[in-house]
PDB file of C-alpha atoms in Angstrom:
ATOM      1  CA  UNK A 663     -35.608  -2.925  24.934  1.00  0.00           C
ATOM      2  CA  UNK A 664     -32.125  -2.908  23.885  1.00  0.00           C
ATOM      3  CA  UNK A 665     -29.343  -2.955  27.157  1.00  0.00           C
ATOM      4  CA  UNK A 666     -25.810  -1.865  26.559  1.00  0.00           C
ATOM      5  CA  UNK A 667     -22.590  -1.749  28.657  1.00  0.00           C
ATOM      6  CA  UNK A 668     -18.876  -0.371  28.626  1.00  0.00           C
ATOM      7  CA  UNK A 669     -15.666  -1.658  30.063  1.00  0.00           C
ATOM      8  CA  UNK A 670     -14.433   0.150  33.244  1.00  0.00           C
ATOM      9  CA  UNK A 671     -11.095  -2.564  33.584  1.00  0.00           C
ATOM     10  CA  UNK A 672      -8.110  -2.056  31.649  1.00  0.00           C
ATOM     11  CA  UNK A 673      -8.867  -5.267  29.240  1.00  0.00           C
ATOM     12  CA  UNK A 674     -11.184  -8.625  30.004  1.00  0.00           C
ATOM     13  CA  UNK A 675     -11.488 -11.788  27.831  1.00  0.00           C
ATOM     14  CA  UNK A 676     -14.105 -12.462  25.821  1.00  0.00           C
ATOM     15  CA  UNK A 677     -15.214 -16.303  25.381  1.00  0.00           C
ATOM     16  CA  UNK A 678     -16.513 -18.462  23.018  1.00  0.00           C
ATOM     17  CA  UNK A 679     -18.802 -19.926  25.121  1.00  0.00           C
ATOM     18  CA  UNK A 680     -20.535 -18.597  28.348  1.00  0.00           C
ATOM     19  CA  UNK A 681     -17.645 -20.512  30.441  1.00  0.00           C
ATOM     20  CA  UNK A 682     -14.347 -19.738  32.018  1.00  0.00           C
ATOM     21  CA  UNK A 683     -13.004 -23.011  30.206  1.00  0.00           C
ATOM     22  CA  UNK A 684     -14.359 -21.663  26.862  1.00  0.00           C
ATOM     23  CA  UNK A 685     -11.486 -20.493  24.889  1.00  0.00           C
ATOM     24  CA  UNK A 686     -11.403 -16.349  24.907  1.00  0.00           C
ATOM     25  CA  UNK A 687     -11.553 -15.188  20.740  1.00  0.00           C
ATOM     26  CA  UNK A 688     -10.994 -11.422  21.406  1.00  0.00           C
ATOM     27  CA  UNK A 689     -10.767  -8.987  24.237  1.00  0.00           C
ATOM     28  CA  UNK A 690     -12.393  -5.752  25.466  1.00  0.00           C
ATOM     29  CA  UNK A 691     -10.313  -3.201  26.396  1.00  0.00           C
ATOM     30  CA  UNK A 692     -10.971   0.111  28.419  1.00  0.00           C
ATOM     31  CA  UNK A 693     -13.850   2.519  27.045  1.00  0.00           C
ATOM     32  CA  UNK A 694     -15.377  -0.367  24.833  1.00  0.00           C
ATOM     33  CA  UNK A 695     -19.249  -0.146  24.033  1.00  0.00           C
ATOM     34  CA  UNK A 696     -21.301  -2.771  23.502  1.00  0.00           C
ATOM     35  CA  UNK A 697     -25.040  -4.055  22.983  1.00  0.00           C
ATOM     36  CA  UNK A 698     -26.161  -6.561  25.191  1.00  0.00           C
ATOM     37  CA  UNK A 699     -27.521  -9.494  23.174  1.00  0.00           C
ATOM     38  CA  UNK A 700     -28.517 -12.418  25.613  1.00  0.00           C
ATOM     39  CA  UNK A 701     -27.477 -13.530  28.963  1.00  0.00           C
ATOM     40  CA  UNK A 702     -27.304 -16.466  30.752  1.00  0.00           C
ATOM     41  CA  UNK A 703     -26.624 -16.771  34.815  1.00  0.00           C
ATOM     42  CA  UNK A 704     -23.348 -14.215  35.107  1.00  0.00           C
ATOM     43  CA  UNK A 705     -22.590 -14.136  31.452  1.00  0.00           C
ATOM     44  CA  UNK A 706     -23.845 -11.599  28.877  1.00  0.00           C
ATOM     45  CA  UNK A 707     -23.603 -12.017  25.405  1.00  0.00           C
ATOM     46  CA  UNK A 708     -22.264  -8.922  23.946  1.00  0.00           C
ATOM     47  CA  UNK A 709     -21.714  -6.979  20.453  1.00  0.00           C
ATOM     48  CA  UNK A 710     -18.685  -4.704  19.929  1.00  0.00           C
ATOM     49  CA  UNK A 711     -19.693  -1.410  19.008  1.00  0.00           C
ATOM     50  CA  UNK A 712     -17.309  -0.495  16.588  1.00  0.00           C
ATOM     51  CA  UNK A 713     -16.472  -3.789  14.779  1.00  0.00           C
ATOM     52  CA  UNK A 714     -19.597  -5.585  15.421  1.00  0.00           C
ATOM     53  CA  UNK A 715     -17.913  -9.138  16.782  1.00  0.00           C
ATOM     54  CA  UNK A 716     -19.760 -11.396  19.304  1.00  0.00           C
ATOM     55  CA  UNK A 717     -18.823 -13.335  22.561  1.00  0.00           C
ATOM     56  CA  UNK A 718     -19.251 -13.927  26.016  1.00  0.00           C
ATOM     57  CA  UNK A 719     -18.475 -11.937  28.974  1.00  0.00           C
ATOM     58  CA  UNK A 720     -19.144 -11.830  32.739  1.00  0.00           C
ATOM     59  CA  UNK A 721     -21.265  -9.591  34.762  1.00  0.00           C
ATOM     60  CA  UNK A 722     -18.542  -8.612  36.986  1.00  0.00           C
ATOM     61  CA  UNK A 723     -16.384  -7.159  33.966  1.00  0.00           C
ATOM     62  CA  UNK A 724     -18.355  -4.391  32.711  1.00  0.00           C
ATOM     63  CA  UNK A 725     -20.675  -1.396  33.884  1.00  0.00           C
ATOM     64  CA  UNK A 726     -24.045  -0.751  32.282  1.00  0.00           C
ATOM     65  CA  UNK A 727     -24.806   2.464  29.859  1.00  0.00           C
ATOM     66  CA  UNK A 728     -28.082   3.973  29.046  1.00  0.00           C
ATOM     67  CA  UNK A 729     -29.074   3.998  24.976  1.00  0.00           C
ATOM     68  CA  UNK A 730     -28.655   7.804  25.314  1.00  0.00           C
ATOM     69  CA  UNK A 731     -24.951   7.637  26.876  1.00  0.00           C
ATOM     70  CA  UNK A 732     -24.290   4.490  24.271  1.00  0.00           C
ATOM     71  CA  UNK A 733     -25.495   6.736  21.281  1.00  0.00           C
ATOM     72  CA  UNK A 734     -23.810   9.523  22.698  1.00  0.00           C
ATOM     73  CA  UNK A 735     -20.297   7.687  22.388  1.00  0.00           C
ATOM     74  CA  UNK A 736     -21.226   6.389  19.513  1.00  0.00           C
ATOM     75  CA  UNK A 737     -21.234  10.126  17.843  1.00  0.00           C
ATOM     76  CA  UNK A 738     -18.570  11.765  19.455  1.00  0.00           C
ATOM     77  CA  UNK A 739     -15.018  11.870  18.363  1.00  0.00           C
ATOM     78  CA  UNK A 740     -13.063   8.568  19.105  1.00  0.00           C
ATOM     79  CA  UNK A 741      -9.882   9.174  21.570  1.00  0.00           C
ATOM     80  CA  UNK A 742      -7.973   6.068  20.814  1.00  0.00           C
ATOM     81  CA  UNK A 743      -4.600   6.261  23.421  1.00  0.00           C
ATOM     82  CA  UNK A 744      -1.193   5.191  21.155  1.00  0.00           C
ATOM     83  CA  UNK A 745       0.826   4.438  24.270  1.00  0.00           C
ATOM     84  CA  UNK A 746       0.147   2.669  27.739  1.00  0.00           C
ATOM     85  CA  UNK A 747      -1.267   5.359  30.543  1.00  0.00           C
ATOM     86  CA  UNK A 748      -2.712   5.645  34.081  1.00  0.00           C
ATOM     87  CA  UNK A 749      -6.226   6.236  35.468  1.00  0.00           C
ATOM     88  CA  UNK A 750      -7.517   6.495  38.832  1.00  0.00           C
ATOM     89  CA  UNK A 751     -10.527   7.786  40.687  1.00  0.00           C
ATOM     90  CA  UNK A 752     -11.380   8.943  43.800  1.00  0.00           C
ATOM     91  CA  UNK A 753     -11.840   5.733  45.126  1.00  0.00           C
ATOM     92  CA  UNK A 754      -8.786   4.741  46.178  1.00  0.00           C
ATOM     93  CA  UNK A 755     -10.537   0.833  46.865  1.00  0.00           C
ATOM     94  CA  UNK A 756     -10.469   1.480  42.541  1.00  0.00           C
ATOM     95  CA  UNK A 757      -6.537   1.658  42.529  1.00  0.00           C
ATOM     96  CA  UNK A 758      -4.573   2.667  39.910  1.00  0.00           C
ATOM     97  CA  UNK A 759      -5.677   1.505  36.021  1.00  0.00           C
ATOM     98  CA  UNK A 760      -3.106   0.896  33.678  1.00  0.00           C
ATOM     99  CA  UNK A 761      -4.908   1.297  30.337  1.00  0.00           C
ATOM    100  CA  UNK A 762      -2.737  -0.575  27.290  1.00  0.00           C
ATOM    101  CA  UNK A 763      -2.726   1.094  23.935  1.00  0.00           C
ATOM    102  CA  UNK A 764      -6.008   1.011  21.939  1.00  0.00           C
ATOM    103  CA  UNK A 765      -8.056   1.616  24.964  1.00  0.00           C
ATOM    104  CA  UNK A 766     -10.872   4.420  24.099  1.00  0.00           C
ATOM    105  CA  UNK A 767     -11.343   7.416  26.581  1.00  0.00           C
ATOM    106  CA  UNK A 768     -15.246   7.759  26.529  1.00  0.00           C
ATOM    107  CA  UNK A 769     -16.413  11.829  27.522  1.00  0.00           C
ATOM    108  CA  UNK A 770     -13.077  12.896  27.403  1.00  0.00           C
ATOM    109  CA  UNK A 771     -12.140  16.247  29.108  1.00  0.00           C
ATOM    110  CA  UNK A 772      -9.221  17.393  27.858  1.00  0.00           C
ATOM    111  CA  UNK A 773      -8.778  20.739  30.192  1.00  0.00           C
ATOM    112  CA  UNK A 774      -9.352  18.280  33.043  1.00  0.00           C
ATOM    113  CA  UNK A 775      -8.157  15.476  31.981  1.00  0.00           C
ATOM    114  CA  UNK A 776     -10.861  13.037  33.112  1.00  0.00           C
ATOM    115  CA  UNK A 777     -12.840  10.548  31.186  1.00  0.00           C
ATOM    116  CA  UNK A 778     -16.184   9.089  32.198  1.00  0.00           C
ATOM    117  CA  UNK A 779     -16.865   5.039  32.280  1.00  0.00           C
ATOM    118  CA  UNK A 780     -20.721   4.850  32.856  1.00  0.00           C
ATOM    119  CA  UNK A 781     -20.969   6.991  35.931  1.00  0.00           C
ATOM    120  CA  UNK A 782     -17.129   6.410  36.868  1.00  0.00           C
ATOM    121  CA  UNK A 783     -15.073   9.749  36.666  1.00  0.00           C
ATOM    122  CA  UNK A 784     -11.249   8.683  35.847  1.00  0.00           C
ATOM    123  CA  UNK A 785      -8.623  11.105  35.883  1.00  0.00           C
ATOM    124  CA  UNK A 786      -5.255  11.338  33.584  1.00  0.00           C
ATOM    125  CA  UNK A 787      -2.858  13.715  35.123  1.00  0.00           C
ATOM    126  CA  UNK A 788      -0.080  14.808  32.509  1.00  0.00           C
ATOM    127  CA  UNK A 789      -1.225  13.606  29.356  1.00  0.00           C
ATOM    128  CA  UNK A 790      -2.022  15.460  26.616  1.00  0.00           C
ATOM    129  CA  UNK A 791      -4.486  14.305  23.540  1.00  0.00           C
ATOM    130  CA  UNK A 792      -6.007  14.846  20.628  1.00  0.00           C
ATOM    131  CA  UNK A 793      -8.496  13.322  18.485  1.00  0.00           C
ATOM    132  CA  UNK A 794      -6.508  11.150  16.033  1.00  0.00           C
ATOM    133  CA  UNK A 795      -6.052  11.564  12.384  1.00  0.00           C
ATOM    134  CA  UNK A 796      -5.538   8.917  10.443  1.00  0.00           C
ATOM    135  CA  UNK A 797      -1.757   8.325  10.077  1.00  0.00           C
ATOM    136  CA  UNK A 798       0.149   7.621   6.653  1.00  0.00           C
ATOM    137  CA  UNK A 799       1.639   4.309   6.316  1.00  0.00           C
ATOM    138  CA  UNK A 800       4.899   4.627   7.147  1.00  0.00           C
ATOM    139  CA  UNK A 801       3.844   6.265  10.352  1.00  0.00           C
ATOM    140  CA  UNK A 802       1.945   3.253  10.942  1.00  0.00           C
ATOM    141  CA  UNK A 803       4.541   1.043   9.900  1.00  0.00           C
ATOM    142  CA  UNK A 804       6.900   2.843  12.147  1.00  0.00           C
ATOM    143  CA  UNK A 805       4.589   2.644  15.313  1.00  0.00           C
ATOM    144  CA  UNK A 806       3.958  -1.077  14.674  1.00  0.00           C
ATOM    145  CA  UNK A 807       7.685  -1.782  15.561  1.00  0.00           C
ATOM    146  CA  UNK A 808       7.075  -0.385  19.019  1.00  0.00           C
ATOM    147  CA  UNK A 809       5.446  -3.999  19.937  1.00  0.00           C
ATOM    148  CA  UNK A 810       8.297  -6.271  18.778  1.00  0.00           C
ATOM    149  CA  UNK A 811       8.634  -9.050  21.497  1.00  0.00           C
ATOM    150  CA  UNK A 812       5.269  -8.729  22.563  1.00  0.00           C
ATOM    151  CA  UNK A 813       4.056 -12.670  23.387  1.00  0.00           C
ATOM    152  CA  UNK A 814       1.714 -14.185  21.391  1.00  0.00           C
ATOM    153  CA  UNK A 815      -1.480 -15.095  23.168  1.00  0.00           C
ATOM    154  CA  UNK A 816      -4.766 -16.379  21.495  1.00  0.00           C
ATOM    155  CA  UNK A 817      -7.689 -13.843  21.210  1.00  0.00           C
ATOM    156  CA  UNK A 818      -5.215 -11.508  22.271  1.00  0.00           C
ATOM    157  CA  UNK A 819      -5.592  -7.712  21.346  1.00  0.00           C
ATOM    158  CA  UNK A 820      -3.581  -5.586  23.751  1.00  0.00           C
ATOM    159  CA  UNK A 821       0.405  -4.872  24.525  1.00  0.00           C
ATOM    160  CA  UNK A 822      -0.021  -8.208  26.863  1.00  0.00           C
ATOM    161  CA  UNK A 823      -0.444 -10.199  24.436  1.00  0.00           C
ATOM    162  CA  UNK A 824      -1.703 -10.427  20.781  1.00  0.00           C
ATOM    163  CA  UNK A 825      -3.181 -12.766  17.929  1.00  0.00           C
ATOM    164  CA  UNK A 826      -1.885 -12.077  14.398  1.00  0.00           C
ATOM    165  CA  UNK A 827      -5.236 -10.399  13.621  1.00  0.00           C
ATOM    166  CA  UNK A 828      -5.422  -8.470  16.718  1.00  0.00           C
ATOM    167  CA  UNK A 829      -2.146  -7.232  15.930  1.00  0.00           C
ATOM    168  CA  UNK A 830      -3.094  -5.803  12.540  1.00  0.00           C
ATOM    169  CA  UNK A 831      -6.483  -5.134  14.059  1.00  0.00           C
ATOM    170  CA  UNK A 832      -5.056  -2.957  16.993  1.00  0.00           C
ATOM    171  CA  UNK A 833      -1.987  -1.104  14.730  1.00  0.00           C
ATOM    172  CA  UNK A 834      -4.618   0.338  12.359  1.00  0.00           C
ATOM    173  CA  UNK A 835      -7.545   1.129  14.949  1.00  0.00           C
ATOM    174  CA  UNK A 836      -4.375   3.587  16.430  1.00  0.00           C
ATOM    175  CA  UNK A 837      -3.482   4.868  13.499  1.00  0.00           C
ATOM    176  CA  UNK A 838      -6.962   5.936  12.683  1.00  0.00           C
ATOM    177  CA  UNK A 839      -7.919   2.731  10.266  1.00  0.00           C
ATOM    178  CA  UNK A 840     -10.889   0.541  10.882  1.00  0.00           C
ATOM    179  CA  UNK A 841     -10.070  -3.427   9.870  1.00  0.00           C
ATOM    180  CA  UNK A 842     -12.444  -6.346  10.911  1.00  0.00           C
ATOM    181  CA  UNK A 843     -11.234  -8.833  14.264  1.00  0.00           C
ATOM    182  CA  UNK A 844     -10.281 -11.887  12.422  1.00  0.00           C
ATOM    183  CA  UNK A 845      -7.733 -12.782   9.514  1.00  0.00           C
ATOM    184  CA  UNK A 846     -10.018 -14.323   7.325  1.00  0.00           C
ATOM    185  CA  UNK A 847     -12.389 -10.765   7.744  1.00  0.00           C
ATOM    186  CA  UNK A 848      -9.477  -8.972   7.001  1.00  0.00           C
ATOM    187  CA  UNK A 849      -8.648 -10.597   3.644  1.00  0.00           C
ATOM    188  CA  UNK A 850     -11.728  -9.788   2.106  1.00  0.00           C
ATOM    189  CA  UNK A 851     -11.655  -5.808   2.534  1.00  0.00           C
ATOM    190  CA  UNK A 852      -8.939  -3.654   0.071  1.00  0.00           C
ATOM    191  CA  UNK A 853      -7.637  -4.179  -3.382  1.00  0.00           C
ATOM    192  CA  UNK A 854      -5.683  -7.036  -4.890  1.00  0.00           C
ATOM    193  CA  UNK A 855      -1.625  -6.489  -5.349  1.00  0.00           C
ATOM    194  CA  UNK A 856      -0.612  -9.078  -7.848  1.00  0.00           C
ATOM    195  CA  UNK A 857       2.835  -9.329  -6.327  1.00  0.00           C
ATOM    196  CA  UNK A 858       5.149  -9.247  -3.363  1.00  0.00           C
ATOM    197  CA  UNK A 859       7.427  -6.286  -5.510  1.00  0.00           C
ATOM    198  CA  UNK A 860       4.419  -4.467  -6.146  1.00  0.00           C
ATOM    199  CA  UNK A 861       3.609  -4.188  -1.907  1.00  0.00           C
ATOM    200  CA  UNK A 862       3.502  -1.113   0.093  1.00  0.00           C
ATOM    201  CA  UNK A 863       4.733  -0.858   3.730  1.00  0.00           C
ATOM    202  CA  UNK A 864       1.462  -0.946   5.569  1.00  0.00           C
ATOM    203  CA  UNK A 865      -0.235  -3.456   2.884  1.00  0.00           C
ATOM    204  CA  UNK A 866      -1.666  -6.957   4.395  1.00  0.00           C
ATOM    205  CA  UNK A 867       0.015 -10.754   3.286  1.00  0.00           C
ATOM    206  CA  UNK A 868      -2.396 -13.320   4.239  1.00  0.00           C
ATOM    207  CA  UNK A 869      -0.678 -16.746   4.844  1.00  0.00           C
ATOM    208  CA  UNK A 870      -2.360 -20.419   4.937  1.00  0.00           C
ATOM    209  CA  UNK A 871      -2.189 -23.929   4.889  1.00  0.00           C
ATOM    210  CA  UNK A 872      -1.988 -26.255   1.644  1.00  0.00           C
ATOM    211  CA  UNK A 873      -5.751 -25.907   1.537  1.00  0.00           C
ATOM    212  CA  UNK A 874      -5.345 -22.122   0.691  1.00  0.00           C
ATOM    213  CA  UNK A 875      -7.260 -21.584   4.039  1.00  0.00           C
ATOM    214  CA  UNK A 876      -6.173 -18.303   5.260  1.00  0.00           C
ATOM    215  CA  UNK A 877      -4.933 -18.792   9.267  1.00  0.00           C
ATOM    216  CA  UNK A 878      -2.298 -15.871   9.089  1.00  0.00           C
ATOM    217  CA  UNK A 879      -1.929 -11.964   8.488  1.00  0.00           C
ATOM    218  CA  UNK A 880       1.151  -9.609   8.756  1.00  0.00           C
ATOM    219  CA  UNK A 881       2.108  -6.129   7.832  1.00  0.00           C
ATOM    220  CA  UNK A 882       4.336  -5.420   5.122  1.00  0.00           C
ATOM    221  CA  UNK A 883       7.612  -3.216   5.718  1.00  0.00           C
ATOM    222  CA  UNK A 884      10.183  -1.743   3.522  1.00  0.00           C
ATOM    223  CA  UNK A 885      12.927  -3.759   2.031  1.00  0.00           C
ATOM    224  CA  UNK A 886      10.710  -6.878   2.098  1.00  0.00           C
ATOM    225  CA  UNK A 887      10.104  -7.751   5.501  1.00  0.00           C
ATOM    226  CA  UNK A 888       6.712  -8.024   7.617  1.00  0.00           C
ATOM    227  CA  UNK A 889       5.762  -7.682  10.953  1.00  0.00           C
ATOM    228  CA  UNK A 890       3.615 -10.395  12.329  1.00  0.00           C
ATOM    229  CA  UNK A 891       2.351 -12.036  15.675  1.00  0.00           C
ATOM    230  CA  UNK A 892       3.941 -15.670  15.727  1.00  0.00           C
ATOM    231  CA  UNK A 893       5.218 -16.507  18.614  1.00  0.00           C
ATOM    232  CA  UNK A 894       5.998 -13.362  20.028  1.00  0.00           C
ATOM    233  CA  UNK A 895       5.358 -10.203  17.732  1.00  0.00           C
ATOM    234  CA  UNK A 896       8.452  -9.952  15.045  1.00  0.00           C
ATOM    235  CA  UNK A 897      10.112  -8.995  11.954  1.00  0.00           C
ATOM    236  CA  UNK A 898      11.142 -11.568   9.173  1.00  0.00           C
ATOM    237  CA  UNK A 899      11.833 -11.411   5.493  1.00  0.00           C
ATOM    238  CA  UNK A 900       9.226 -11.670   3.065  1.00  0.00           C
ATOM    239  CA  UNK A 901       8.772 -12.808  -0.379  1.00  0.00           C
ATOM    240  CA  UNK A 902       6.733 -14.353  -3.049  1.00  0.00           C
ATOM    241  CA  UNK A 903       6.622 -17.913  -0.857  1.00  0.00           C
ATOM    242  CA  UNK A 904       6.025 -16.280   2.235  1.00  0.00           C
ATOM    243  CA  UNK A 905       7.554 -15.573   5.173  1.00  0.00           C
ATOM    244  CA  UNK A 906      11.507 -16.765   5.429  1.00  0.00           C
ATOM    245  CA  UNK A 907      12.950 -17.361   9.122  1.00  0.00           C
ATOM    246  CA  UNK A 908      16.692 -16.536   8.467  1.00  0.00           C
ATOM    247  CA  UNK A 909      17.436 -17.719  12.079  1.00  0.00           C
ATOM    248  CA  UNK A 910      15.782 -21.530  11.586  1.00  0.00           C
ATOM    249  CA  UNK A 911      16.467 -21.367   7.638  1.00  0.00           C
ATOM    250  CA  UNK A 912      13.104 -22.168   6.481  1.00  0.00           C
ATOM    251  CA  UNK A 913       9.822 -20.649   5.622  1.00  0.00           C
ATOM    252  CA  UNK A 914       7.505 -20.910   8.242  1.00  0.00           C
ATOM    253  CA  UNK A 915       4.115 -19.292   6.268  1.00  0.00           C
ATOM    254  CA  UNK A 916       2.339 -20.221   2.710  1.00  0.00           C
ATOM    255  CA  UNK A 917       2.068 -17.100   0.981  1.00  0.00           C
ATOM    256  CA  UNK A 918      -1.618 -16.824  -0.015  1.00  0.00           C
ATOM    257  CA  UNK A 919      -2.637 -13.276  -0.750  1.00  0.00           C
ATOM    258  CA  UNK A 920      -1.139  -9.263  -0.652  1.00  0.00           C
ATOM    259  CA  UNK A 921      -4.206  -6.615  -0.144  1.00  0.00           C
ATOM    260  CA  UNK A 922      -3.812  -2.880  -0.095  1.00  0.00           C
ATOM    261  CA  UNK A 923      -6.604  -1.830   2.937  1.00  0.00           C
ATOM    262  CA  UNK A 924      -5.950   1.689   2.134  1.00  0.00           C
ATOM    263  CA  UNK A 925      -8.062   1.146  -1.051  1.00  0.00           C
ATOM    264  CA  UNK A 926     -10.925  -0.869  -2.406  1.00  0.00           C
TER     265      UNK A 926
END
C-alpha cells in the first residue's frame, strides 16, 4: 500500500543520498505532497507530487497523509503564496512559521484564514488570497526582480537561497506555470527561438560548457538582459554569446539555446 506525507516546516533539504553529508538537489517547502517510495532507518525516499522529482528526506521533517487527504490535495485548487507570510497554531511549543514564497496552503480557509498540514490547523491572520491565475509575462518578469540579491545556494528553491533552475522553477510555479526541477528538464519543454532578437521577456536561455552540455538557465527581460541565479540572483546583459558581465568585462555563460515555455 502506497504511504504519503506533507511538509509541516517552512522548507527542508532534500538529499541525494539517505545522509546528512549527501549533497541536498532540491528542497520541500511548506504544504508539499509527496509519495513515499522506500525508506531506510530515519530516511524516506520521497516523490514530489507536482513535479514528480526524487530524493531523500528525514522522518523528523514531514507529517504523514492518508491516500484520501493526498488525493484530496491533489484535486483541489493550488494556493501558491507570492510573498513571505506567517503561520502559527495553537501550540505555542510550534512557534511562529515563516513560510517563503512558493509554499502551498493545503485546505485553505479563506473566511478563517487557516490551512491544514496533516492534522495541524495553522492560522494566517491578515492575509488575503486567491487561487492564482496564471500571470502574463511581463507580470512574471516583473515579480522575478523582487529576488535580486538573493544568495545562490545549491538545490536551493526558496527566497533563502536558490539554484538557477530553482529560480526559474519557483518564478513560474508563482505565476501559475508548471516547469520541471532541473535545467537540463527545462530545456527540453517549449518551442525553439532561433535568435536572441527574436526572445520574449519571460522566454528561457540555456547556457553550457564547450561540450554544449547545458549547466545554466535564466529568464529573459526587455532590452536584452536576463535574470539568473549565479552567485547571488541578478541582472546582466544578454546576447547572441551569452551572458556579458559589464562589471568584470567578460562573458561569464556559453549561449546554448532560447525556448519559449509558453508554447510547444
Amino acid at each position: 500500500m502506497k504511504k504519503y506525507g506533507i511538509i509541516p516546516l517552512s522548507v527542508i533539504p532534500v538529499r541525494k543520498q539517505p545522509s546528512h553529508r549527501s549533497e541536498m538537489i532540491t528542497e520541500l517547502l511548506f504544504g508539499d505532497t509527496f509519495t513515499i517510495l522506500d525508506q531506510i532507518n530515519e530516511w524516506y525516499k520521497i516523490k514530489r507530487w507536482w513535479d514528480d522529482y526524487e530524493g531523500w528526506i528525514t522522518e523528523s521533517s514531514f507529517v504523514p497523509i492518508s491516500e484520501k487527504q493526498f488525493n484530496a490535495l491533489a484535486r483541489e485548487p493550488v494556493i501558491i503564496i507570492d510573498s513571505m507570510v506567517l503561520a502559527s497554531t495553537d501550540d505555542p511549543a510550534d512557534g511562529i512559521r515563516r513560510l517563503p514564497e512558493g509554499a502551498r496552503l493545503p485546505f485553505w480557509d479563506k473566511k478563517k484564514n487557516t490551512c491544514q498540514v496533516g492534522d495541524i490547523v495553522f492560522k494566517l491572520p491578515g492575509i488575503h488570497l486567491e487561487e492564482g491565475k496564471a500571470k502574463d509575462r511581463l507580470s512574471l518578469t516583473e515579480y522575478a526582480h523582487n529576488f535580486t540579491g538573493v544568495p545562490y545556494l545549491w538545490g536551493g528553491l526558496s527566497s533563502c537561497g536558490f539554484d538557477c533552475s530553482g529560480f526559474v522553477q519557483t518564478i513560474f510555479r508563482i505565476n501559475g506555470y508548471h516547469l520541471p526541477r532541473d535545467a537540463s528538464q527545462q530545456s527540453r519543454i517549449g518551442k525553439d527561438i532561433p535568435f536572441t532578437e527574436k526572445a520574449q521577456p519571460g522566454d528561457l536561455a540555456f547556457f553550457g560548457d564547450e561540450e554544449d552540455k547545458i549547466t545554466h538557465v535564466g529568464i529573459v527581460l526587455p532590452d536584452h538582459k536576463i535574470i539568473h541565479a549565479s552567485g547571488r540572483v541578478r541582472i546582466d546583459r544578454l546576447d547572441h554569446h551569452g551572458i556579458y558581465d559589464e562589471k568584470k568585462g567578460k562573458y561569464t555563460h556559453k549561449l546554448l539555446l532560447l525556448k519559449d515555455p509558453f508554447h510547444e
